[in-house]
Coordinates of C-alpha atoms (C1' of nucleotides) in Angstrom, one line a residue:
Chain P
M30 CA 170.5 5.4 176.3
N31 CA 173.5 7.6 177.3
K32 CA 172.3 9.2 180.6
P33 CA 175.3 11.3 181.3
I34 CA 174.7 13.6 178.4
E35 CA 173.0 16.7 179.5
L36 CA 172.2 20.0 177.7
S37 CA 170.2 22.6 179.3
I38 CA 170.7 26.2 178.0
G39 CA 171.0 28.9 180.8
C40 CA 173.6 30.2 182.8
E41 CA 175.3 30.0 186.7
N42 CA 174.0 33.2 187.4
C43 CA 170.5 32.2 187.4
Q44 CA 168.8 29.2 188.9
I45 CA 169.0 27.6 185.4
K46 CA 172.2 26.0 184.9
H47 CA 173.6 26.1 181.2
R48 CA 175.7 22.8 180.3
A49 CA 176.6 21.0 177.3
V50 CA 178.0 18.1 179.0
C51 CA 179.2 14.5 178.4
A52 CA 181.6 12.7 181.1
R53 CA 184.3 13.4 178.6
C54 CA 184.1 17.2 177.7
D55 CA 182.5 18.9 180.3
E56 CA 184.5 22.1 181.0
D57 CA 185.3 22.6 177.4
E58 CA 181.4 23.3 176.4
F59 CA 180.8 24.9 179.3
A60 CA 183.4 27.5 178.8
T61 CA 182.4 27.7 175.2
L62 CA 179.0 28.8 175.7
E63 CA 180.3 31.5 178.7
K64 CA 182.0 33.1 175.7
I65 CA 179.1 33.6 173.7
K66 CA 176.3 34.4 176.1
Y67 CA 174.8 37.6 176.8
Y68 CA 171.5 38.6 178.4
R69 CA 168.1 40.3 177.1
S70 CA 165.4 41.7 179.0
F71 CA 162.1 42.4 177.8
E72 CA 158.8 44.2 179.1
A73 CA 155.5 42.6 179.2
G74 CA 154.1 43.2 175.8
Q75 CA 157.3 43.7 173.9
T76 CA 158.1 41.9 170.8
V77 CA 161.4 39.7 171.3
I78 CA 161.8 39.1 167.4
W79 CA 159.3 39.6 164.4
S80 CA 158.6 36.5 162.1
G81 CA 160.9 36.8 159.3
D82 CA 163.4 38.7 160.9
R83 CA 167.1 37.3 161.3
M84 CA 167.7 35.3 164.4
E85 CA 171.0 36.3 165.7
F86 CA 170.9 34.1 168.7
V87 CA 169.6 30.9 170.4
G88 CA 168.8 30.9 174.1
S89 CA 166.3 30.0 177.0
V90 CA 164.1 31.9 179.1
V91 CA 165.5 32.7 182.5
S92 CA 162.4 34.3 184.0
G93 CA 158.9 35.3 183.0
I94 CA 156.8 33.8 179.8
A95 CA 157.3 34.4 176.1
S96 CA 154.7 33.1 173.4
L97 CA 155.2 32.1 170.0
T98 CA 152.7 33.6 168.0
Q99 CA 151.4 33.8 164.1
T100 CA 149.4 36.4 162.7
M101 CA 147.2 36.6 159.6
E102 CA 147.1 39.5 157.7
D103 CA 143.3 40.2 158.6
G104 CA 144.7 40.3 162.4
R105 CA 143.8 36.8 163.6
T106 CA 146.2 35.7 165.9
Q107 CA 147.0 32.2 167.1
M108 CA 149.8 31.4 169.7
V109 CA 151.5 28.4 168.8
G110 CA 153.7 28.2 171.8
L111 CA 154.4 29.1 175.4
L112 CA 157.8 29.5 176.4
L113 CA 158.1 29.1 180.1
P114 CA 161.5 29.4 182.3
S115 CA 164.0 27.1 181.1
D116 CA 162.5 26.7 177.6
F117 CA 164.7 26.7 174.8
V118 CA 164.0 29.4 171.7
G119 CA 165.6 29.3 168.5
R120 CA 166.7 27.1 165.5
P121 CA 169.9 26.1 165.0
G122 CA 170.6 26.1 161.3
R123 CA 167.6 28.6 160.4
E124 CA 168.4 31.9 159.4
A125 CA 164.9 33.8 159.9
A126 CA 162.3 33.2 162.7
T127 CA 159.3 31.4 161.7
Y128 CA 156.9 33.4 164.1
D129 CA 156.7 36.5 166.1
V130 CA 158.1 36.1 169.7
I131 CA 156.3 38.1 172.1
A132 CA 157.2 38.8 176.2
T133 CA 153.8 37.8 177.5
T134 CA 155.3 39.0 180.9
D135 CA 158.3 40.7 182.1
L136 CA 161.1 38.5 180.5
V137 CA 164.7 37.7 180.7
M138 CA 166.5 35.9 178.2
C139 CA 169.8 34.1 178.2
C140 CA 171.1 34.1 174.7
F141 CA 174.0 32.9 172.6
R142 CA 175.2 34.1 169.6
R143 CA 173.8 31.6 166.9
K144 CA 176.7 31.2 164.6
P145 CA 179.2 30.2 167.5
F146 CA 176.5 28.1 169.0
E147 CA 176.2 26.2 165.4
K148 CA 179.8 25.8 165.4
M149 CA 179.7 24.4 168.8
M150 CA 176.8 21.9 168.1
L151 CA 178.8 20.8 165.2
E152 CA 181.7 20.0 166.8
T153 CA 180.0 18.3 169.7
P154 CA 177.6 15.5 168.7
H155 CA 175.9 15.4 172.3
V156 CA 174.5 19.0 171.8
A157 CA 172.8 18.0 168.8
Q158 CA 171.4 14.9 170.1
R159 CA 170.1 16.7 173.2
L160 CA 168.5 19.2 170.7
L161 CA 166.7 16.6 168.8
E162 CA 165.5 15.2 171.7
M163 CA 163.9 18.6 173.1
T164 CA 162.8 19.1 169.4
L165 CA 160.8 16.2 169.5
D166 CA 159.3 17.2 173.2
E167 CA 158.4 20.3 171.6
L168 CA 156.9 18.4 168.6
D169 CA 154.7 16.4 170.8
A170 CA 153.5 19.3 172.8
A171 CA 152.5 20.7 169.8
R172 CA 150.7 17.8 168.5
E173 CA 149.1 17.5 171.8
W174 CA 147.7 21.0 171.4
M175 CA 146.2 19.9 168.1
L176 CA 143.9 17.8 169.7
V177 CA 142.8 20.4 172.2
L178 CA 142.4 23.0 169.3
G179 CA 140.8 20.7 167.0
R180 CA 138.3 18.8 169.1
K181 CA 138.0 20.2 172.5
T182 CA 135.4 22.2 174.1
A183 CA 135.6 25.9 175.6
R184 CA 135.6 24.4 178.8
E185 CA 137.9 21.5 178.1
K186 CA 140.3 23.9 176.5
I187 CA 140.3 26.1 179.7
A188 CA 141.2 23.0 181.7
S189 CA 143.6 21.7 179.7
L190 CA 145.5 25.3 179.7
L191 CA 145.2 25.5 183.4
S192 CA 146.8 22.1 183.8
I193 CA 149.6 22.9 181.6
I194 CA 150.4 26.3 183.5
G195 CA 149.7 24.7 186.7
R196 CA 152.3 21.6 186.0
R197 CA 154.9 24.0 185.3
D198 CA 154.5 26.8 187.6
A199 CA 157.6 27.2 189.8
S200 CA 155.5 28.3 192.6
L201 CA 153.4 25.2 192.5
K202 CA 152.8 24.1 196.1
L203 CA 150.5 21.4 197.7
E204 CA 148.1 23.3 200.3
G205 CA 146.9 21.4 203.1
M206 CA 146.2 17.3 203.3
A207 CA 143.5 17.7 200.5
G208 CA 146.5 18.2 198.1
K209 CA 145.0 21.0 196.4
I210 CA 147.4 22.9 193.8
V211 CA 147.9 26.7 193.9
F212 CA 149.2 28.9 191.3
D213 CA 149.0 32.3 189.7
L214 CA 148.0 32.5 186.0
P215 CA 150.6 34.2 184.3
L216 CA 148.4 35.2 181.2
T217 CA 145.6 37.8 180.7
R218 CA 142.1 36.5 179.5
E219 CA 143.3 37.6 176.3
A220 CA 146.3 35.5 175.9
M221 CA 144.6 32.7 177.2
A222 CA 142.1 33.0 174.3
D223 CA 145.0 33.5 171.7
Y224 CA 146.3 30.0 173.1
L225 CA 143.2 28.5 172.9
G226 CA 141.6 29.5 169.5
L227 CA 138.9 31.4 171.5
T228 CA 137.7 34.7 172.3
L229 CA 138.6 36.5 175.4
E230 CA 134.6 36.8 176.6
T231 CA 134.7 33.0 175.9
V232 CA 137.4 32.5 178.2
S233 CA 136.1 34.8 181.2
R234 CA 132.7 33.1 181.0
Q235 CA 134.2 29.8 181.1
M236 CA 136.4 30.6 184.1
S237 CA 133.5 32.2 185.7
A238 CA 131.7 28.8 185.1
L239 CA 134.3 26.5 186.4
K240 CA 134.1 28.6 189.4
R241 CA 130.6 28.6 189.8
D242 CA 130.6 24.6 189.3
G243 CA 133.1 24.5 192.2
V244 CA 135.8 22.9 189.6
I245 CA 138.1 25.6 190.5
Q246 CA 138.6 28.5 193.2
L247 CA 139.6 32.0 191.9
E248 CA 140.7 34.5 194.2
G249 CA 141.1 38.0 192.5
K250 CA 141.4 37.1 188.9
R251 CA 144.5 35.5 188.6
H252 CA 145.1 33.2 191.7
V253 CA 143.7 29.7 191.1
T254 CA 143.3 26.7 193.3
V255 CA 142.3 23.3 191.5
P256 CA 141.9 19.9 193.4
S257 CA 144.2 17.8 191.4
F258 CA 144.6 18.1 187.4
E259 CA 143.0 14.8 187.1
R260 CA 139.9 16.0 188.9
L261 CA 140.1 19.2 186.9
L262 CA 140.3 17.5 183.5
D263 CA 137.5 15.0 184.4
E264 CA 135.2 17.6 185.7
A265 CA 135.7 19.7 182.8
G266 CA 134.5 17.1 180.6
D267 CA 131.2 16.2 182.1
D268 CA 129.6 19.4 181.2
A269 CA 128.3 21.0 184.4
D270 CA 125.0 19.2 185.4
G271 CA 125.4 20.9 188.6
G272 CA 123.5 18.0 190.2
L273 CA 120.4 19.3 188.9
M274 CA 119.0 16.1 187.8
A275 CA 117.1 13.8 190.0
Chain Z
M19 CA 176.0 25.6 156.2
N20 CA 177.5 22.2 155.3
K21 CA 175.5 21.5 152.1
P22 CA 177.2 18.0 151.2
I23 CA 175.7 16.5 154.2
E24 CA 172.3 14.6 153.2
L25 CA 169.8 12.2 154.8
S26 CA 167.0 10.7 153.5
I27 CA 165.8 7.4 154.3
G28 CA 164.3 5.3 151.9
C29 CA 165.7 2.5 149.6
E30 CA 167.3 2.2 146.4
N31 CA 164.3 0.1 145.0
C32 CA 161.9 2.7 145.1
Q33 CA 162.1 6.1 143.7
I34 CA 163.1 7.4 147.2
K35 CA 166.6 7.1 148.2
H36 CA 168.0 6.3 151.5
R37 CA 171.3 7.7 152.2
A38 CA 172.9 8.8 155.3
V39 CA 175.6 10.9 153.8
C40 CA 178.4 13.4 153.8
A41 CA 181.4 13.9 151.7
R42 CA 183.8 11.4 153.6
C43 CA 181.6 8.9 154.9
D44 CA 179.2 8.0 151.9
E45 CA 179.3 4.5 151.4
D46 CA 180.0 3.2 154.9
E47 CA 176.5 4.5 156.1
F48 CA 174.9 3.5 153.3
A49 CA 175.8 0.0 153.6
T50 CA 175.0 0.3 157.6
L51 CA 171.1 1.3 156.5
E52 CA 171.2 -1.8 154.2
K53 CA 171.9 -4.2 156.7
I54 CA 169.1 -3.2 159.1
K55 CA 166.5 -2.5 156.3
Y56 CA 163.0 -4.2 155.8
Y57 CA 159.8 -3.4 154.5
R58 CA 156.4 -3.5 155.7
S59 CA 152.8 -3.3 153.7
F60 CA 149.4 -2.4 155.3
E61 CA 146.1 -2.0 153.9
A62 CA 144.0 0.9 153.9
G63 CA 142.5 1.5 157.2
Q64 CA 145.2 -0.8 159.1
T65 CA 146.9 0.3 162.1
V66 CA 150.5 0.4 162.0
I67 CA 151.2 1.1 165.4
W68 CA 148.9 1.7 168.5
S69 CA 149.7 4.8 170.7
G70 CA 151.6 3.4 173.7
D71 CA 153.1 0.4 171.8
R72 CA 157.0 0.0 171.9
M73 CA 158.2 1.1 168.5
E74 CA 160.5 -1.4 167.2
F75 CA 161.5 0.6 164.1
V76 CA 162.2 4.0 162.2
G77 CA 161.3 4.0 158.7
S78 CA 159.8 6.3 155.9
V79 CA 157.0 6.2 153.8
V80 CA 157.6 4.7 150.6
S81 CA 154.3 4.9 148.9
G82 CA 150.6 5.6 150.0
I83 CA 149.9 7.8 152.9
A84 CA 149.7 7.2 156.8
S85 CA 148.2 9.5 159.6
L86 CA 149.1 10.2 163.0
T87 CA 146.1 10.2 165.2
Q88 CA 145.2 11.0 168.8
T89 CA 142.1 9.7 170.2
M90 CA 140.0 10.6 173.2
E91 CA 138.3 8.2 175.6
D92 CA 135.2 9.5 174.4
G93 CA 136.3 8.6 170.6
R94 CA 136.8 11.9 169.2
T95 CA 139.8 11.7 167.3
Q96 CA 142.3 14.3 165.8
M97 CA 144.5 13.5 163.0
V98 CA 148.2 15.5 164.2
G99 CA 150.4 14.5 161.2
L100 CA 149.9 13.3 157.6
L101 CA 152.7 11.1 156.3
L102 CA 153.1 11.1 152.5
P103 CA 155.9 9.2 150.5
S104 CA 159.6 10.2 151.9
D105 CA 158.3 11.4 155.3
F106 CA 159.8 10.2 157.9
V107 CA 158.5 8.0 161.0
G108 CA 159.3 7.3 164.3
R109 CA 161.5 8.7 167.1
P110 CA 165.2 7.8 167.9
G111 CA 165.4 7.8 171.5
R112 CA 161.9 6.9 171.9
E113 CA 160.8 3.5 173.4
A114 CA 157.0 3.8 172.7
A115 CA 154.6 5.5 170.0
T116 CA 153.2 8.6 170.8
Y117 CA 150.5 8.3 168.5
D118 CA 148.1 5.6 166.8
V119 CA 149.8 5.7 163.1
I120 CA 147.2 4.3 160.7
A121 CA 147.1 3.5 157.0
T122 CA 145.0 6.1 155.3
T123 CA 145.4 4.5 152.2
D124 CA 147.4 1.3 150.8
L125 CA 150.8 1.9 152.5
V126 CA 154.6 0.7 152.1
M127 CA 157.0 1.5 154.3
C128 CA 160.8 1.2 154.3
C129 CA 161.7 0.4 157.8
F130 CA 165.0 0.1 159.7
R131 CA 165.3 -1.4 163.4
R132 CA 165.4 1.2 166.1
K133 CA 168.3 0.2 168.1
P134 CA 170.9 -0.1 165.2
F135 CA 169.6 2.8 163.8
E136 CA 170.2 4.7 167.0
K137 CA 173.5 3.5 167.2
M138 CA 174.4 4.6 163.7
M139 CA 173.1 7.9 164.7
L140 CA 175.2 8.2 167.6
E141 CA 178.4 7.5 165.8
T142 CA 177.5 9.5 162.5
P143 CA 176.7 13.3 163.9
H144 CA 175.7 14.3 160.5
V145 CA 172.6 12.1 160.6
A146 CA 171.6 13.2 164.0
Q147 CA 172.1 17.0 162.8
R148 CA 169.9 16.0 159.5
L149 CA 167.3 14.6 161.9
L150 CA 166.8 17.6 163.9
E151 CA 166.4 19.6 160.8
M152 CA 163.8 17.5 159.9
T153 CA 162.1 17.6 163.1
L154 CA 162.3 21.5 163.1
D155 CA 160.5 21.1 160.0
E156 CA 157.8 19.1 161.1
L157 CA 157.5 21.3 164.1
D158 CA 156.9 24.0 162.0
A159 CA 154.3 22.0 160.1
A160 CA 152.5 21.3 163.1
R161 CA 152.4 24.8 164.5
E162 CA 151.4 26.0 160.8
W163 CA 148.4 23.8 161.5
M164 CA 147.7 25.1 165.0
L165 CA 146.8 28.1 163.2
V166 CA 144.6 26.3 160.8
L167 CA 142.9 24.4 163.7
G168 CA 142.5 27.8 166.1
R169 CA 141.7 30.4 164.0
K170 CA 140.4 29.6 160.4
T171 CA 137.0 28.8 159.0
A172 CA 136.0 25.6 157.4
R173 CA 136.2 27.1 153.9
E174 CA 139.7 28.3 154.8
K175 CA 140.4 25.1 156.3
I176 CA 139.6 23.1 153.4
A177 CA 141.5 25.5 151.2
S178 CA 144.8 24.8 153.5
L179 CA 144.6 21.0 153.0
L180 CA 144.0 21.0 149.4
S181 CA 147.1 23.2 149.1
I182 CA 149.1 20.8 151.2
I183 CA 148.1 17.8 149.7
G184 CA 148.2 19.4 145.9
R185 CA 151.7 20.7 146.8
R186 CA 152.9 17.2 147.6
D187 CA 151.2 15.2 145.1
A188 CA 153.5 13.1 143.1
S189 CA 151.0 13.2 140.0
L190 CA 150.8 16.9 140.4
K191 CA 151.3 18.3 137.0
L192 CA 150.3 21.8 135.0
E193 CA 147.5 21.6 132.7
G194 CA 147.4 23.7 129.8
M195 CA 148.5 27.4 129.4
A196 CA 146.4 28.2 132.4
G197 CA 148.7 26.8 134.9
K198 CA 145.9 24.8 136.4
I199 CA 146.9 22.0 139.1
V200 CA 145.2 18.9 138.9
F201 CA 145.4 16.1 141.6
D202 CA 143.8 13.5 143.5
L203 CA 142.5 13.6 147.0
P204 CA 143.8 10.5 148.6
L205 CA 141.5 11.2 151.6
T206 CA 138.1 10.4 152.5
R207 CA 135.8 13.3 153.5
E208 CA 136.0 11.8 156.9
A209 CA 140.0 11.6 157.0
M210 CA 139.8 15.2 155.8
A211 CA 137.4 16.3 158.6
D212 CA 139.8 14.4 161.2
Y213 CA 142.7 16.3 159.9
L214 CA 140.6 19.6 160.2
G215 CA 139.1 19.6 163.4
L216 CA 135.5 19.2 161.4
T217 CA 132.6 16.8 160.7
L218 CA 132.6 15.1 157.5
E219 CA 129.2 16.7 156.7
T220 CA 131.0 19.8 156.8
V221 CA 134.0 18.8 154.9
S222 CA 131.4 17.5 152.2
R223 CA 129.3 20.8 152.1
Q224 CA 132.3 23.1 151.9
M225 CA 133.8 21.2 149.0
S226 CA 130.3 21.5 147.2
A227 CA 130.2 25.1 148.0
L228 CA 134.0 25.7 146.7
K229 CA 132.7 23.9 143.4
R230 CA 129.7 26.0 143.2
D231 CA 131.4 29.2 143.4
G232 CA 134.1 28.0 140.8
V233 CA 137.1 28.0 143.4
I234 CA 137.7 24.5 142.4
Q235 CA 136.7 21.9 140.2
L236 CA 135.8 18.5 140.8
E237 CA 135.6 15.4 138.8
G238 CA 134.1 12.5 140.6
K239 CA 134.6 13.0 144.2
R240 CA 138.3 12.9 144.3
H241 CA 139.8 14.4 141.4
V242 CA 140.6 18.1 141.9
T243 CA 141.4 20.9 139.8
V244 CA 142.6 23.9 141.3
P245 CA 143.6 27.6 139.7
S246 CA 146.6 27.9 141.8
F247 CA 147.3 27.6 145.5
E248 CA 147.6 31.2 145.7
R249 CA 144.1 31.9 144.4
L250 CA 142.8 28.8 146.1
L251 CA 143.7 30.3 149.6
D252 CA 142.5 33.7 148.7
E253 CA 139.3 33.1 147.2
A254 CA 138.7 30.9 150.1
G255 CA 139.1 33.8 152.1
D256 CA 136.8 36.2 151.1
D257 CA 133.6 34.2 151.8
A258 CA 131.8 33.6 148.8
D259 CA 129.5 36.5 148.0
G260 CA 129.0 35.0 144.4
G261 CA 128.3 38.3 143.0
L262 CA 125.0 38.7 144.4
M263 CA 125.2 41.9 145.8
A264 CA 125.2 45.1 143.9
Chain U
dG19 C1' 141.0 61.5 196.1
dC20 C1' 140.2 61.3 191.1
dA21 C1' 141.2 60.3 185.8
dG22 C1' 142.4 57.3 182.5
dA23 C1' 143.9 53.0 181.1
dC24 C1' 143.6 48.3 181.2
dC25 C1' 141.6 43.7 182.1
dT26 C1' 137.5 41.3 183.2
dT27 C1' 132.7 40.4 183.6
dT28 C1' 128.1 39.8 181.9
dG29 C1' 124.3 40.2 179.2
dA30 C1' 121.5 40.1 174.3
dC31 C1' 121.8 38.2 170.2
dC32 C1' 123.5 35.6 166.0
dC33 C1' 125.7 32.5 163.1
dA34 C1' 128.9 28.7 161.7
dG35 C1' 129.3 24.5 162.2
dA36 C1' 127.5 20.2 164.6
dT37 C1' 123.8 16.7 164.5
dC38 C1' 120.1 14.1 163.2
dA39 C1' 118.2 11.9 159.1
dA40 C1' 117.1 10.9 154.6
dG41 C1' 118.9 10.1 150.3
dT42 C1' 122.4 9.3 146.0
dC43 C1' 126.3 7.4 143.8
dT44 C1' 129.8 4.0 142.9
dA45 C1' 132.2 -0.5 142.9
dG46 C1' 132.3 -4.7 143.6
dG47 C1' 130.4 -9.6 143.9
dC48 C1' 127.5 -12.8 142.2
Chain C
dG5 C1' 121.5 -6.8 136.2
dC6 C1' 120.6 -6.7 140.7
dC7 C1' 122.5 -6.6 145.6
dT8 C1' 124.9 -4.7 149.0
dA9 C1' 128.0 -1.6 151.1
dG10 C1' 131.1 2.1 151.7
dA11 C1' 131.6 6.8 150.4
dC12 C1' 129.5 11.0 149.7
dT13 C1' 125.6 14.7 149.4
dT14 C1' 122.1 17.6 151.0
dG15 C1' 118.1 19.2 154.1
dA16 C1' 116.3 20.7 158.7
dT17 C1' 117.5 22.1 163.0
dC18 C1' 119.9 23.1 167.1
dT19 C1' 123.5 25.0 169.9
dG20 C1' 128.3 26.5 171.2
dG21 C1' 130.7 30.1 170.9
dG22 C1' 131.1 34.3 168.4
dT23 C1' 130.1 39.3 168.1
dC24 C1' 128.5 43.6 170.0
dA25 C1' 127.7 46.6 173.9
dA26 C1' 127.9 48.1 178.4
dA27 C1' 129.5 47.8 182.9
dG28 C1' 132.9 46.7 187.0
dG29 C1' 137.6 46.3 189.3
dT30 C1' 142.1 47.4 189.9
dC31 C1' 146.3 50.0 189.1
dT32 C1' 149.1 54.1 188.3
dG33 C1' 150.0 58.4 188.0
dC34 C1' 148.7 63.1 189.4

DNA sequence: GCAGACCTTTGACCCAGATCAAGTCTAGGC
DNA sequence: GCCTAGACTTGATCTGGGTCAAAGGTCTGC
């Protein structure tokens, strides 16, 4: 595998670097990206782009969280992707957006105009290959989520979501010897429900249940402490007998 | 967009062509693919590759149907992808398979050894770009399916599956003026259930219900006639009041 | 400090789909 | 023609999560 190839889209002002690099062409691509880059900020709840709209840019999340959401005519919605900082947004080669992209929290994105980006991609094979890898990763994540949606119980779904968020949370830190993991949930109960194919009431109930059973700790509504992701997923599995049987 | 670029992996013996082509380099790539190609046949129910196994090839389905399936330790399974003829299998750049690949019906695959295929990809930018497009399509399909799994009722799920199968069925033909669509279901009720996140009993009941309500016709267990996909999806939506009220 | 807008929790009840349990249908095999 | 096995259907019952409704919390602006 060609390790020296690298692509991560961001910018040098943020903690996230944007580079489209191989041993030979480093500076060129960097400069190309510089020229076509701009920023956009959104408030929590704002729609970045509606499904079907022309997509004028690709880019990546600098800070905050965005969600990809599908909506049925009758209003049922399903979140189909969660974009955390450094995640890439957009489809080189696609004219129109396929989903609503919504700022779940306050959001800053680093954008690149789509046409020149595509041109750069055509001229720089490594970029297409890196994007292919990234897309394959997204595909794996989507399929992993299909298992969650199709076969897991509400309690297991919550545990899966906490793991995903927890694992990627920037502020993630180990606490004390016990190796507990502490982070803040950046989603409302409703957003969690939309991602998990549940209702917000069920999410709330299951969060309370996990807390009651001592699987997680909750301070306030959003500050979560979990023992370890393995134990979280395990204990969410064996369904809360609370030690009542013999 | 560069229209003359084309990639479809298959072989010239089958109806499916394998080509990795652009206006300039047509014959070369074709020859490269020829050299590294071989066939594999599987019986219905056989496992093509287990999750975690080394993936020695990429390729495409020539005939039959394969499924990508995820299994939990306790045996719950979720199908995360359905591979119909001409669909591409495998991950250039990935060592190990991420899911079980299972022959749902008798299956013939046209395979290319992975290493040389990857090499060819590195040397032929168009191939990487075409694979990116294909992967983006798969990603869209996976996300579409997340909506089905997360938010649709059993009846709607069945309708969605029938649409997908029907639309891609090779034997698809219009019948009479009415423009009805006729095809054979290549899946057992159990396989349908695995794809839809349901049990086989529920699948069976809903199939019977759709038939009883006149939304579809069934001859035998597998031969299906639907009016049109639009009406199928619509009528599956408004839930079978059968005209009893009023 | 109070009003209003959210977000969240909790309770009571209900129903779609799961589970458990018989059957039926069909295609081979002999 | 009969036997068996797998695919399928159907019924009875149970239950996880949805739905509806009513309260807490917490933050913002006044």
